[in-house]
């Protein structure tokens, strides 16, 4: 069996994380002003750095539980993020989580391993392809959330055609 599907998943992962279009996570993060990272939108509860911390933590958790020892918890991952909240620091950590998860997927022998069941961080067994798909969608979902948070904070929450 070949690796065509693995390569396709890796492509989708990279596009969702760092692709050139407006949907990618890092593209949406690049549109934040420094002051946006630690601000709450009116009526909101989460700050951009908290959302990014969640995204990165999920990458480390999924990698650990599906491909490694399975010892990390939300609490231990959060405790490991004891760094300053500067955009550079948190994006660097996020990138390390992405690269770790990606390295495990890239190391799969062939496409048959995408059907192998692996443990999710909450203990349930899922097909590898399901876990990878969820992480791709996770980047896109939270990239959109960051985009909306940014647009509210910067006063640009409207459609382009509405000028």
Short mmCIF file of C-alpha atoms in Angstrom, two decimals:
data_model
loop_
_atom_site.label_atom_id
_atom_site.label_comp_id
_atom_site.label_asym_id
_atom_site.label_seq_id
_atom_site.Cartn_x
_atom_site.Cartn_y
_atom_site.Cartn_z
CA UNK A 1 0.00 0.00 0.00
CA UNK A 2 1.25 3.49 -0.77
CA UNK A 3 1.36 6.77 1.12
CA UNK A 4 -0.84 8.94 -1.10
CA UNK A 5 -3.48 9.48 1.59
CA UNK A 6 -0.88 10.24 4.25
CA UNK A 7 0.67 12.85 1.98
CA UNK A 8 -2.78 14.35 1.33
CA UNK A 9 -3.49 14.62 5.06
CA UNK A 10 -0.09 16.25 5.60
CA UNK A 11 -0.88 18.75 2.84
CA UNK A 12 -4.25 19.59 4.43
CA UNK A 13 -2.61 19.91 7.86
CA UNK A 14 -0.04 22.34 6.54
CA UNK A 15 -2.62 24.36 4.61
CA UNK A 16 -4.93 24.64 7.64
CA UNK A 17 -2.03 25.62 9.88
CA UNK A 18 0.15 27.83 7.70
CA UNK A 19 -1.39 28.05 4.25
CA UNK A 20 -1.35 31.30 2.27
CA UNK A 21 -5.10 31.94 2.25
CA UNK A 22 -7.29 33.69 4.79
CA UNK A 23 -8.50 30.44 6.36
CA UNK A 24 -5.18 29.26 7.79
CA UNK A 25 -4.55 29.58 11.49
CA UNK A 26 -1.22 31.42 11.25
CA UNK A 27 -2.58 33.78 8.61
CA UNK A 28 -5.40 34.74 10.98
CA UNK A 29 -2.95 35.14 13.86
CA UNK A 30 -0.80 37.45 11.74
CA UNK A 31 -3.73 39.87 11.47
CA UNK A 32 -3.79 40.46 15.24
CA UNK A 33 -2.28 43.64 16.63
CA UNK A 34 -0.10 43.18 19.72
CA UNK A 35 -2.83 44.67 21.92
CA UNK A 36 -5.36 42.14 20.57
CA UNK A 37 -3.54 39.17 22.11
CA UNK A 38 -4.54 40.05 25.67
CA UNK A 39 -7.92 41.75 25.02
CA UNK A 40 -11.44 40.42 25.38
CA UNK A 41 -14.10 41.47 22.89
CA UNK A 42 -17.20 43.08 24.41
CA UNK A 43 -19.21 40.32 26.07
CA UNK A 44 -16.47 37.77 25.36
CA UNK A 45 -14.58 35.60 27.80
CA UNK A 46 -11.53 34.36 25.90
CA UNK A 47 -8.47 36.27 24.80
CA UNK A 48 -6.54 35.40 21.65
CA UNK A 49 -3.56 34.02 23.58
CA UNK A 50 -5.92 31.70 25.51
CA UNK A 51 -7.42 30.36 22.29
CA UNK A 52 -3.94 29.79 20.84
CA UNK A 53 -2.86 28.11 24.07
CA UNK A 54 -5.83 25.74 23.70
CA UNK A 55 -4.96 24.97 20.06
CA UNK A 56 -1.33 24.22 20.93
CA UNK A 57 -2.27 22.13 23.95
CA UNK A 58 -4.58 20.01 21.79
CA UNK A 59 -1.73 19.37 19.33
CA UNK A 60 0.55 18.14 22.11
CA UNK A 61 -2.24 16.07 23.70
CA UNK A 62 -3.30 14.38 20.46
CA UNK A 63 0.32 13.62 19.56
CA UNK A 64 1.07 12.19 23.01
CA UNK A 65 -2.04 10.05 23.35
CA UNK A 66 -2.21 8.75 19.77
CA UNK A 67 1.50 8.18 19.13
CA UNK A 68 3.50 8.31 22.38
CA UNK A 69 3.12 7.55 26.10
CA UNK A 70 -0.34 9.05 26.59
CA UNK A 71 0.60 10.71 29.86
CA UNK A 72 -0.18 14.37 29.14
CA UNK A 73 -3.34 16.00 30.49
CA UNK A 74 -4.82 19.44 29.89
CA UNK A 75 -3.39 20.44 33.27
CA UNK A 76 0.16 19.22 32.56
CA UNK A 77 0.20 20.82 29.12
CA UNK A 78 -1.07 24.11 30.57
CA UNK A 79 1.61 23.97 33.28
CA UNK A 80 4.24 23.50 30.57
CA UNK A 81 3.23 26.79 28.91
CA UNK A 82 4.89 28.93 31.55
CA UNK A 83 6.32 31.45 29.08
CA UNK A 84 5.59 35.05 28.36
CA UNK A 85 2.44 35.72 26.39
CA UNK A 86 4.20 37.52 23.58
CA UNK A 87 2.97 36.58 20.12
CA UNK A 88 6.42 35.27 19.17
CA UNK A 89 6.65 32.99 22.23
CA UNK A 90 3.19 31.50 21.95
CA UNK A 91 3.36 31.07 18.15
CA UNK A 92 6.74 29.35 18.56
CA UNK A 93 5.20 26.93 21.05
CA UNK A 94 2.17 26.40 18.78
CA UNK A 95 4.51 25.66 15.87
CA UNK A 96 6.41 23.09 17.97
CA UNK A 97 3.12 21.34 18.74
CA UNK A 98 2.17 21.31 15.07
CA UNK A 99 5.59 20.01 14.03
CA UNK A 100 5.47 17.25 16.66
CA UNK A 101 2.04 16.02 15.59
CA UNK A 102 3.00 16.31 11.92
CA UNK A 103 6.19 14.28 12.49
CA UNK A 104 4.20 11.35 13.88
CA UNK A 105 1.82 11.40 10.93
CA UNK A 106 4.68 11.72 8.43
CA UNK A 107 6.33 8.67 10.02
CA UNK A 108 3.36 6.39 9.28
CA UNK A 109 4.55 3.48 7.16
CA UNK A 110 1.68 3.43 4.66
CA UNK A 111 -1.96 4.39 4.20
CA UNK A 112 -3.21 1.28 6.03
CA UNK A 113 -2.03 2.92 9.28
CA UNK A 114 -4.65 5.62 8.81
CA UNK A 115 -7.25 2.95 9.62
CA UNK A 116 -5.44 1.82 12.77
CA UNK A 117 -7.17 2.74 16.00
CA UNK A 118 -5.30 5.01 18.36
CA UNK A 119 -6.19 6.53 21.68
CA UNK A 120 -7.69 10.01 21.81
CA UNK A 121 -6.71 12.18 24.76
CA UNK A 122 -10.05 11.44 26.50
CA UNK A 123 -9.39 7.67 26.29
CA UNK A 124 -11.64 6.65 23.41
CA UNK A 125 -10.17 4.65 20.53
CA UNK A 126 -10.52 6.30 17.10
CA UNK A 127 -9.12 5.64 13.64
CA UNK A 128 -5.93 7.57 12.97
CA UNK A 129 -7.55 9.34 10.02
CA UNK A 130 -10.35 10.55 12.32
CA UNK A 131 -7.84 12.01 14.78
CA UNK A 132 -5.89 13.73 12.00
CA UNK A 133 -9.07 15.13 10.44
CA UNK A 134 -10.21 16.55 13.77
CA UNK A 135 -6.87 18.33 14.22
CA UNK A 136 -7.10 19.83 10.71
CA UNK A 137 -10.63 21.04 11.44
CA UNK A 138 -9.49 22.31 14.84
CA UNK A 139 -6.99 24.71 13.23
CA UNK A 140 -9.60 25.97 10.77
CA UNK A 141 -12.31 26.35 13.41
CA UNK A 142 -10.15 28.32 15.80
CA UNK A 143 -8.58 30.29 12.93
CA UNK A 144 -12.10 31.51 12.17
CA UNK A 145 -12.66 32.25 15.85
CA UNK A 146 -9.46 34.32 15.94
CA UNK A 147 -10.58 36.13 12.79
CA UNK A 148 -13.90 37.07 14.37
CA UNK A 149 -12.28 38.10 17.66
CA UNK A 150 -9.85 40.29 15.71
CA UNK A 151 -12.59 41.88 13.62
CA UNK A 152 -14.61 42.78 16.72
CA UNK A 153 -11.57 44.17 18.56
CA UNK A 154 -10.40 46.16 15.53
CA UNK A 155 -13.88 47.38 14.56
CA UNK A 156 -13.86 45.67 11.16
CA UNK A 157 -16.61 43.10 11.76
CA UNK A 158 -18.42 43.48 8.46
CA UNK A 159 -18.37 41.95 5.00
CA UNK A 160 -15.95 43.47 2.49
CA UNK A 161 -18.80 44.28 0.08
CA UNK A 162 -20.47 46.38 2.79
CA UNK A 163 -17.52 48.78 2.70
#
